[in-house]
PDB file of C-alpha atoms in Angstrom:
ATOM      1  CA  UNK A  19      -7.629  -6.318  24.013  1.00 96.00           C
ATOM      2  CA  UNK A  20      -4.058  -6.362  24.927  1.00 98.00           C
ATOM      3  CA  UNK A  21      -1.541  -5.294  22.275  1.00 98.00           C
ATOM      4  CA  UNK A  22       1.305  -7.947  22.095  1.00 98.00           C
ATOM      5  CA  UNK A  23       4.467  -7.805  20.008  1.00 97.00           C
ATOM      6  CA  UNK A  24       5.794 -11.248  18.941  1.00 97.00           C
ATOM      7  CA  UNK A  25       9.167 -11.057  17.352  1.00 96.00           C
ATOM      8  CA  UNK A  26      12.041 -13.270  16.115  1.00 97.00           C
ATOM      9  CA  UNK A  27      15.405 -11.759  16.873  1.00 97.00           C
ATOM     10  CA  UNK A  28      19.045 -12.616  16.748  1.00 97.00           C
ATOM     11  CA  UNK A  29      21.481 -11.951  19.656  1.00 97.00           C
ATOM     12  CA  UNK A  30      22.384  -8.567  18.151  1.00 96.00           C
ATOM     13  CA  UNK A  31      18.771  -7.611  17.679  1.00 96.00           C
ATOM     14  CA  UNK A  32      18.255  -8.168  14.000  1.00 96.00           C
ATOM     15  CA  UNK A  33      14.621  -9.095  13.002  1.00 95.00           C
ATOM     16  CA  UNK A  34      14.759  -8.893   9.220  1.00 93.00           C
ATOM     17  CA  UNK A  35      14.078 -11.878   7.047  1.00 91.00           C
ATOM     18  CA  UNK A  36      14.067 -14.663   9.595  1.00 93.00           C
ATOM     19  CA  UNK A  37      12.118 -17.155   7.388  1.00 89.00           C
ATOM     20  CA  UNK A  38      14.049 -17.437   4.132  1.00 88.00           C
ATOM     21  CA  UNK A  39      16.791 -15.896   1.980  1.00 89.00           C
ATOM     22  CA  UNK A  40      14.306 -14.129  -0.167  1.00 87.00           C
ATOM     23  CA  UNK A  41      11.801 -13.003   2.455  1.00 85.00           C
ATOM     24  CA  UNK A  42      13.175  -9.444   2.871  1.00 85.00           C
ATOM     25  CA  UNK A  43      16.154  -8.307   0.931  1.00 88.00           C
ATOM     26  CA  UNK A  44      15.527  -4.600   1.289  1.00 88.00           C
ATOM     27  CA  UNK A  45      18.658  -2.363   1.793  1.00 89.00           C
ATOM     28  CA  UNK A  46      20.740  -5.201   0.504  1.00 92.00           C
ATOM     29  CA  UNK A  47      20.186  -7.615   3.184  1.00 91.00           C
ATOM     30  CA  UNK A  48      21.547 -11.076   2.198  1.00 91.00           C
ATOM     31  CA  UNK A  49      21.395 -13.126   5.354  1.00 92.00           C
ATOM     32  CA  UNK A  50      17.747 -14.092   5.565  1.00 90.00           C
ATOM     33  CA  UNK A  51      16.597 -17.492   6.859  1.00 93.00           C
ATOM     34  CA  UNK A  52      18.584 -17.294  10.076  1.00 96.00           C
ATOM     35  CA  UNK A  53      15.645 -18.502  12.216  1.00 96.00           C
ATOM     36  CA  UNK A  54      14.859 -21.707  10.339  1.00 96.00           C
ATOM     37  CA  UNK A  55      17.806 -23.814  11.442  1.00 96.00           C
ATOM     38  CA  UNK A  56      16.689 -23.485  15.077  1.00 97.00           C
ATOM     39  CA  UNK A  57      13.090 -24.452  14.659  1.00 95.00           C
ATOM     40  CA  UNK A  58      11.973 -27.447  16.808  1.00 96.00           C
ATOM     41  CA  UNK A  59       8.799 -28.952  18.200  1.00 96.00           C
ATOM     42  CA  UNK A  60       9.108 -27.225  21.658  1.00 97.00           C
ATOM     43  CA  UNK A  61       8.986 -23.807  19.929  1.00 97.00           C
ATOM     44  CA  UNK A  62       6.108 -24.893  17.583  1.00 96.00           C
ATOM     45  CA  UNK A  63       4.000 -25.894  20.580  1.00 97.00           C
ATOM     46  CA  UNK A  64       4.617 -22.719  22.485  1.00 97.00           C
ATOM     47  CA  UNK A  65       4.054 -20.571  19.392  1.00 97.00           C
ATOM     48  CA  UNK A  66       0.702 -22.449  18.685  1.00 96.00           C
ATOM     49  CA  UNK A  67      -0.355 -21.747  22.270  1.00 97.00           C
ATOM     50  CA  UNK A  68       0.392 -18.017  21.775  1.00 97.00           C
ATOM     51  CA  UNK A  69      -1.595 -17.746  18.648  1.00 97.00           C
ATOM     52  CA  UNK A  70      -4.591 -19.494  20.382  1.00 97.00           C
ATOM     53  CA  UNK A  71      -4.616 -16.361  22.621  1.00 98.00           C
ATOM     54  CA  UNK A  72      -5.173 -13.971  19.586  1.00 98.00           C
ATOM     55  CA  UNK A  73      -8.549 -12.394  18.798  1.00 98.00           C
ATOM     56  CA  UNK A  74      -6.881 -10.285  16.125  1.00 98.00           C
ATOM     57  CA  UNK A  75      -3.629  -9.839  14.136  1.00 98.00           C
ATOM     58  CA  UNK A  76      -2.040  -6.437  13.457  1.00 98.00           C
ATOM     59  CA  UNK A  77       0.304  -5.598  10.746  1.00 96.00           C
ATOM     60  CA  UNK A  78       2.208  -2.831   8.984  1.00 94.00           C
ATOM     61  CA  UNK A  79       1.782  -2.671   5.248  1.00 93.00           C
ATOM     62  CA  UNK A  80       4.949  -4.471   4.301  1.00 90.00           C
ATOM     63  CA  UNK A  81       4.584  -7.485   6.571  1.00 92.00           C
ATOM     64  CA  UNK A  82       0.822  -7.604   5.715  1.00 94.00           C
ATOM     65  CA  UNK A  83       1.652  -7.830   2.074  1.00 92.00           C
ATOM     66  CA  UNK A  84       3.993 -10.741   2.427  1.00 89.00           C
ATOM     67  CA  UNK A  85       1.725 -12.673   4.899  1.00 92.00           C
ATOM     68  CA  UNK A  86      -1.376 -12.099   2.737  1.00 94.00           C
ATOM     69  CA  UNK A  87       0.533 -13.502  -0.152  1.00 92.00           C
ATOM     70  CA  UNK A  88       1.891 -16.562   1.604  1.00 91.00           C
ATOM     71  CA  UNK A  89      -0.482 -17.722   4.289  1.00 94.00           C
ATOM     72  CA  UNK A  90      -3.600 -18.419   2.212  1.00 94.00           C
ATOM     73  CA  UNK A  91      -1.428 -20.830   0.227  1.00 94.00           C
ATOM     74  CA  UNK A  92      -0.811 -22.933   3.357  1.00 93.00           C
ATOM     75  CA  UNK A  93      -3.634 -25.466   3.295  1.00 89.00           C
ATOM     76  CA  UNK A  94      -2.119 -28.450   5.184  1.00 90.00           C
ATOM     77  CA  UNK A  95      -4.721 -29.453   7.725  1.00 89.00           C
ATOM     78  CA  UNK A  96      -1.941 -30.601  10.074  1.00 90.00           C
ATOM     79  CA  UNK A  97      -0.195 -27.153  10.110  1.00 93.00           C
ATOM     80  CA  UNK A  98      -0.713 -25.819  13.682  1.00 93.00           C
ATOM     81  CA  UNK A  99      -0.884 -22.168  12.548  1.00 95.00           C
ATOM     82  CA  UNK A 100      -2.589 -21.912   9.130  1.00 94.00           C
ATOM     83  CA  UNK A 101      -6.241 -22.224  10.118  1.00 94.00           C
ATOM     84  CA  UNK A 102      -5.906 -19.551  12.853  1.00 95.00           C
ATOM     85  CA  UNK A 103      -3.714 -17.241  10.768  1.00 96.00           C
ATOM     86  CA  UNK A 104      -6.155 -17.347   7.870  1.00 96.00           C
ATOM     87  CA  UNK A 105      -9.394 -17.109   9.947  1.00 96.00           C
ATOM     88  CA  UNK A 106      -8.546 -14.402  12.514  1.00 97.00           C
ATOM     89  CA  UNK A 107      -9.523 -10.780  11.960  1.00 97.00           C
ATOM     90  CA  UNK A 108      -6.590  -8.811  10.489  1.00 98.00           C
ATOM     91  CA  UNK A 109      -5.796  -5.232  10.827  1.00 98.00           C
ATOM     92  CA  UNK A 110      -3.308  -3.494   8.665  1.00 97.00           C
ATOM     93  CA  UNK A 111      -2.109   0.143   9.345  1.00 96.00           C
ATOM     94  CA  UNK A 112      -1.768   1.767   5.923  1.00 95.00           C
ATOM     95  CA  UNK A 113      -2.662   5.004   4.154  1.00 92.00           C
ATOM     96  CA  UNK A 114      -1.772   3.549   0.787  1.00 92.00           C
ATOM     97  CA  UNK A 115      -3.809   0.277   0.632  1.00 90.00           C
ATOM     98  CA  UNK A 116      -7.302   0.674  -0.545  1.00 85.00           C
ATOM     99  CA  UNK A 117      -8.454  -2.760   0.647  1.00 88.00           C
ATOM    100  CA  UNK A 118      -7.031  -6.019   2.133  1.00 90.00           C
ATOM    101  CA  UNK A 119      -6.650  -8.968  -0.017  1.00 91.00           C
ATOM    102  CA  UNK A 120      -6.633 -11.480   2.849  1.00 95.00           C
ATOM    103  CA  UNK A 121      -9.887 -12.641   4.326  1.00 94.00           C
ATOM    104  CA  UNK A 122     -11.187 -10.692   7.210  1.00 95.00           C
ATOM    105  CA  UNK A 123      -8.887  -7.677   6.794  1.00 97.00           C
ATOM    106  CA  UNK A 124      -9.679  -4.111   7.953  1.00 97.00           C
ATOM    107  CA  UNK A 125      -7.473  -1.246   6.799  1.00 97.00           C
ATOM    108  CA  UNK A 126      -6.695   1.330   9.565  1.00 97.00           C
ATOM    109  CA  UNK A 127      -6.040   4.688   8.194  1.00 95.00           C
ATOM    110  CA  UNK A 128      -4.853   7.929   9.729  1.00 94.00           C
ATOM    111  CA  UNK A 129      -2.623   8.155  12.796  1.00 95.00           C
ATOM    112  CA  UNK A 130      -1.430   4.682  13.725  1.00 95.00           C
ATOM    113  CA  UNK A 131      -1.605   5.198  17.450  1.00 96.00           C
ATOM    114  CA  UNK A 132      -5.117   6.554  17.392  1.00 97.00           C
ATOM    115  CA  UNK A 133      -6.330   3.843  15.045  1.00 97.00           C
ATOM    116  CA  UNK A 134      -4.806   0.998  17.092  1.00 98.00           C
ATOM    117  CA  UNK A 135      -6.127   2.454  20.391  1.00 98.00           C
ATOM    118  CA  UNK A 136      -9.656   2.191  18.971  1.00 97.00           C
ATOM    119  CA  UNK A 137      -9.189  -1.516  18.101  1.00 97.00           C
ATOM    120  CA  UNK A 138      -7.471  -2.170  21.443  1.00 97.00           C
ATOM    121  CA  UNK A 139     -10.628  -0.813  23.226  1.00 97.00           C
ATOM    122  CA  UNK A 140     -12.742  -3.676  21.712  1.00 96.00           C
ATOM    123  CA  UNK A 141     -13.476  -6.728  23.835  1.00 96.00           C
ATOM    124  CA  UNK A 142     -11.086  -9.561  23.389  1.00 96.00           C
ATOM    125  CA  UNK A 143      -7.861 -11.064  24.638  1.00 97.00           C
ATOM    126  CA  UNK A 144      -4.808 -10.320  22.459  1.00 98.00           C
ATOM    127  CA  UNK A 145      -4.190  -8.148  19.380  1.00 98.00           C
ATOM    128  CA  UNK A 146      -0.881  -9.626  18.204  1.00 98.00           C
ATOM    129  CA  UNK A 147       1.782  -7.843  16.103  1.00 97.00           C
ATOM    130  CA  UNK A 148       3.773 -10.345  14.037  1.00 94.00           C
ATOM    131  CA  UNK A 149       6.740  -8.872  12.346  1.00 88.00           C
ATOM    132  CA  UNK A 150       5.984  -5.196  11.551  1.00 92.00           C
ATOM    133  CA  UNK A 151       8.945  -3.843  13.657  1.00 92.00           C
ATOM    134  CA  UNK A 152       8.352  -0.293  12.669  1.00 92.00           C
ATOM    135  CA  UNK A 153       4.759  -0.340  13.750  1.00 95.00           C
ATOM    136  CA  UNK A 154       5.636  -2.237  16.891  1.00 95.00           C
ATOM    137  CA  UNK A 155       8.149   0.387  17.907  1.00 94.00           C
ATOM    138  CA  UNK A 156       5.774   3.317  17.151  1.00 94.00           C
ATOM    139  CA  UNK A 157       3.112   1.656  19.415  1.00 96.00           C
ATOM    140  CA  UNK A 158       5.667   0.712  22.099  1.00 95.00           C
ATOM    141  CA  UNK A 159       6.897   4.331  22.264  1.00 93.00           C
ATOM    142  CA  UNK A 160       3.318   5.593  22.614  1.00 94.00           C
ATOM    143  CA  UNK A 161       2.432   3.260  25.459  1.00 94.00           C
ATOM    144  CA  UNK A 162      -0.057   1.135  23.522  1.00 96.00           C
ATOM    145  CA  UNK A 163       1.837  -2.106  23.818  1.00 97.00           C
ATOM    146  CA  UNK A 164       1.009  -4.326  26.870  1.00 98.00           C
ATOM    147  CA  UNK A 165       3.346  -7.353  26.298  1.00 98.00           C
ATOM    148  CA  UNK A 166       6.524  -8.347  24.356  1.00 98.00           C
ATOM    149  CA  UNK A 167       7.396 -11.892  23.331  1.00 98.00           C
ATOM    150  CA  UNK A 168      10.867 -12.417  21.969  1.00 98.00           C
ATOM    151  CA  UNK A 169      12.165 -15.561  20.381  1.00 98.00           C
ATOM    152  CA  UNK A 170      15.958 -15.289  20.283  1.00 98.00           C
ATOM    153  CA  UNK A 171      18.289 -17.283  18.127  1.00 97.00           C
ATOM    154  CA  UNK A 172      21.904 -18.172  19.000  1.00 97.00           C
ATOM    155  CA  UNK A 173      22.965 -16.128  16.034  1.00 96.00           C
ATOM    156  CA  UNK A 174      24.963 -12.875  15.502  1.00 97.00           C
ATOM    157  CA  UNK A 175      24.472 -11.458  11.991  1.00 96.00           C
ATOM    158  CA  UNK A 176      26.246  -8.156  12.125  1.00 93.00           C
ATOM    159  CA  UNK A 177      23.718  -6.480   9.557  1.00 94.00           C
ATOM    160  CA  UNK A 178      20.077  -6.167   9.041  1.00 93.00           C
ATOM    161  CA  UNK A 179      17.124  -4.126  10.334  1.00 93.00           C
ATOM    162  CA  UNK A 180      16.803  -4.105  14.131  1.00 93.00           C
ATOM    163  CA  UNK A 181      13.683  -4.996  16.097  1.00 94.00           C
ATOM    164  CA  UNK A 182      14.206  -2.152  18.522  1.00 92.00           C
ATOM    165  CA  UNK A 183      16.212   0.582  16.828  1.00 88.00           C
ATOM    166  CA  UNK A 184      16.870   4.079  18.104  1.00 77.00           C
ATOM    167  CA  UNK A 185      15.079   6.365  18.679  1.00 68.00           C
ATOM    168  CA  UNK A 186      12.461   4.664  20.905  1.00 75.00           C
ATOM    169  CA  UNK A 187      11.136   5.905  24.204  1.00 83.00           C
ATOM    170  CA  UNK A 188      12.853   4.393  27.276  1.00 90.00           C
ATOM    171  CA  UNK A 189      10.422   1.569  28.138  1.00 93.00           C
ATOM    172  CA  UNK A 190      10.532  -0.686  31.211  1.00 95.00           C
ATOM    173  CA  UNK A 191       9.735  -4.368  30.976  1.00 96.00           C
ATOM    174  CA  UNK A 192       9.127  -7.064  33.568  1.00 97.00           C
ATOM    175  CA  UNK A 193      10.163 -10.654  32.668  1.00 98.00           C
ATOM    176  CA  UNK A 194       7.177 -12.967  33.445  1.00 98.00           C
ATOM    177  CA  UNK A 195       8.222 -16.127  31.604  1.00 97.00           C
ATOM    178  CA  UNK A 196      11.334 -17.631  30.063  1.00 98.00           C
ATOM    179  CA  UNK A 197      12.349 -20.870  28.574  1.00 97.00           C
ATOM    180  CA  UNK A 198      15.010 -22.463  26.235  1.00 98.00           C
ATOM    181  CA  UNK A 199      14.130 -24.986  23.555  1.00 98.00           C
ATOM    182  CA  UNK A 200      16.374 -28.003  22.710  1.00 97.00           C
ATOM    183  CA  UNK A 201      17.579 -26.285  19.551  1.00 97.00           C
ATOM    184  CA  UNK A 202      18.833 -23.129  21.499  1.00 97.00           C
ATOM    185  CA  UNK A 203      16.003 -20.750  21.062  1.00 98.00           C
ATOM    186  CA  UNK A 204      15.314 -18.589  24.065  1.00 98.00           C
ATOM    187  CA  UNK A 205      11.645 -17.596  24.669  1.00 98.00           C
ATOM    188  CA  UNK A 206      11.284 -14.442  26.622  1.00 98.00           C
ATOM    189  CA  UNK A 207       7.867 -12.969  27.675  1.00 98.00           C
ATOM    190  CA  UNK A 208       7.640  -9.451  29.144  1.00 98.00           C
ATOM    191  CA  UNK A 209       4.968  -7.241  30.519  1.00 98.00           C
ATOM    192  CA  UNK A 210       5.406  -3.549  29.649  1.00 97.00           C
ATOM    193  CA  UNK A 211       5.463  -1.631  32.874  1.00 96.00           C
ATOM    194  CA  UNK A 212       5.978   2.034  31.776  1.00 91.00           C
ATOM    195  CA  UNK A 213       9.132   4.146  31.696  1.00 91.00           C
ATOM    196  CA  UNK A 214      12.486   2.376  32.131  1.00 91.00           C
ATOM    197  CA  UNK A 215      13.946   2.713  35.646  1.00 90.00           C
ATOM    198  CA  UNK A 216      17.491   3.983  36.122  1.00 90.00           C
ATOM    199  CA  UNK A 217      19.645   4.355  39.214  1.00 87.00           C
ATOM    200  CA  UNK A 218      23.217   4.718  40.461  1.00 88.00           C
ATOM    201  CA  UNK A 219      25.125   1.692  41.652  1.00 85.00           C
ATOM    202  CA  UNK A 220      26.217   1.900  45.332  1.00 83.00           C
ATOM    203  CA  UNK A 221      27.042  -1.689  46.153  1.00 85.00           C
ATOM    204  CA  UNK A 222      25.178  -5.000  46.636  1.00 82.00           C
ATOM    205  CA  UNK A 223      24.180  -4.731  50.249  1.00 82.00           C
ATOM    206  CA  UNK A 224      20.760  -3.481  49.605  1.00 76.00           C
ATOM    207  CA  UNK A 225      19.878  -5.408  46.566  1.00 77.00           C
ATOM    208  CA  UNK A 226      16.529  -7.248  46.394  1.00 71.00           C
ATOM    209  CA  UNK A 227      16.839 -11.041  46.932  1.00 67.00           C
TER     210      UNK A 227
END
């Protein structure tokens, strides 16, 4: 399977608490719910298509706990995400959880990179990381992540936990798809291509077209 990060971020890189003012108030964060005003049908359609590619969901403990609490309560048959979220195999990286409370959950113990590599080696399409920025960064630094999907809002918060904080290894990405929705969300899809390239500027004559 490919390991894929899907993340909601602001223009200044914040990923904390996108869904509501009470979703994640850790470290005194009081600006949650910044993603919701920009939801539109174009985004819902694309996000539904992404979720259809998943053969498993991967979480850190904190995100898993909130998802396992909230998603089983979503029973609307017209919800485009609920049936898939609740039925897909879930993997949670944790050395403190004994068992998972959400159906089809496997707890991955020990070193996160080793544990996720073992799941990644299984047959399938995508093992998707939703939220779980710390876990995603650990796996990105270790070269385990294959693809990154960012959904960026036209918002600058000035506080909150970042999706890609330092330190993280210098990682190169190649943009493979981009689009903007009517509400102003920018959807960016990248392939991870290895170490980030660097060079010295010596003019525009020899730039690639």
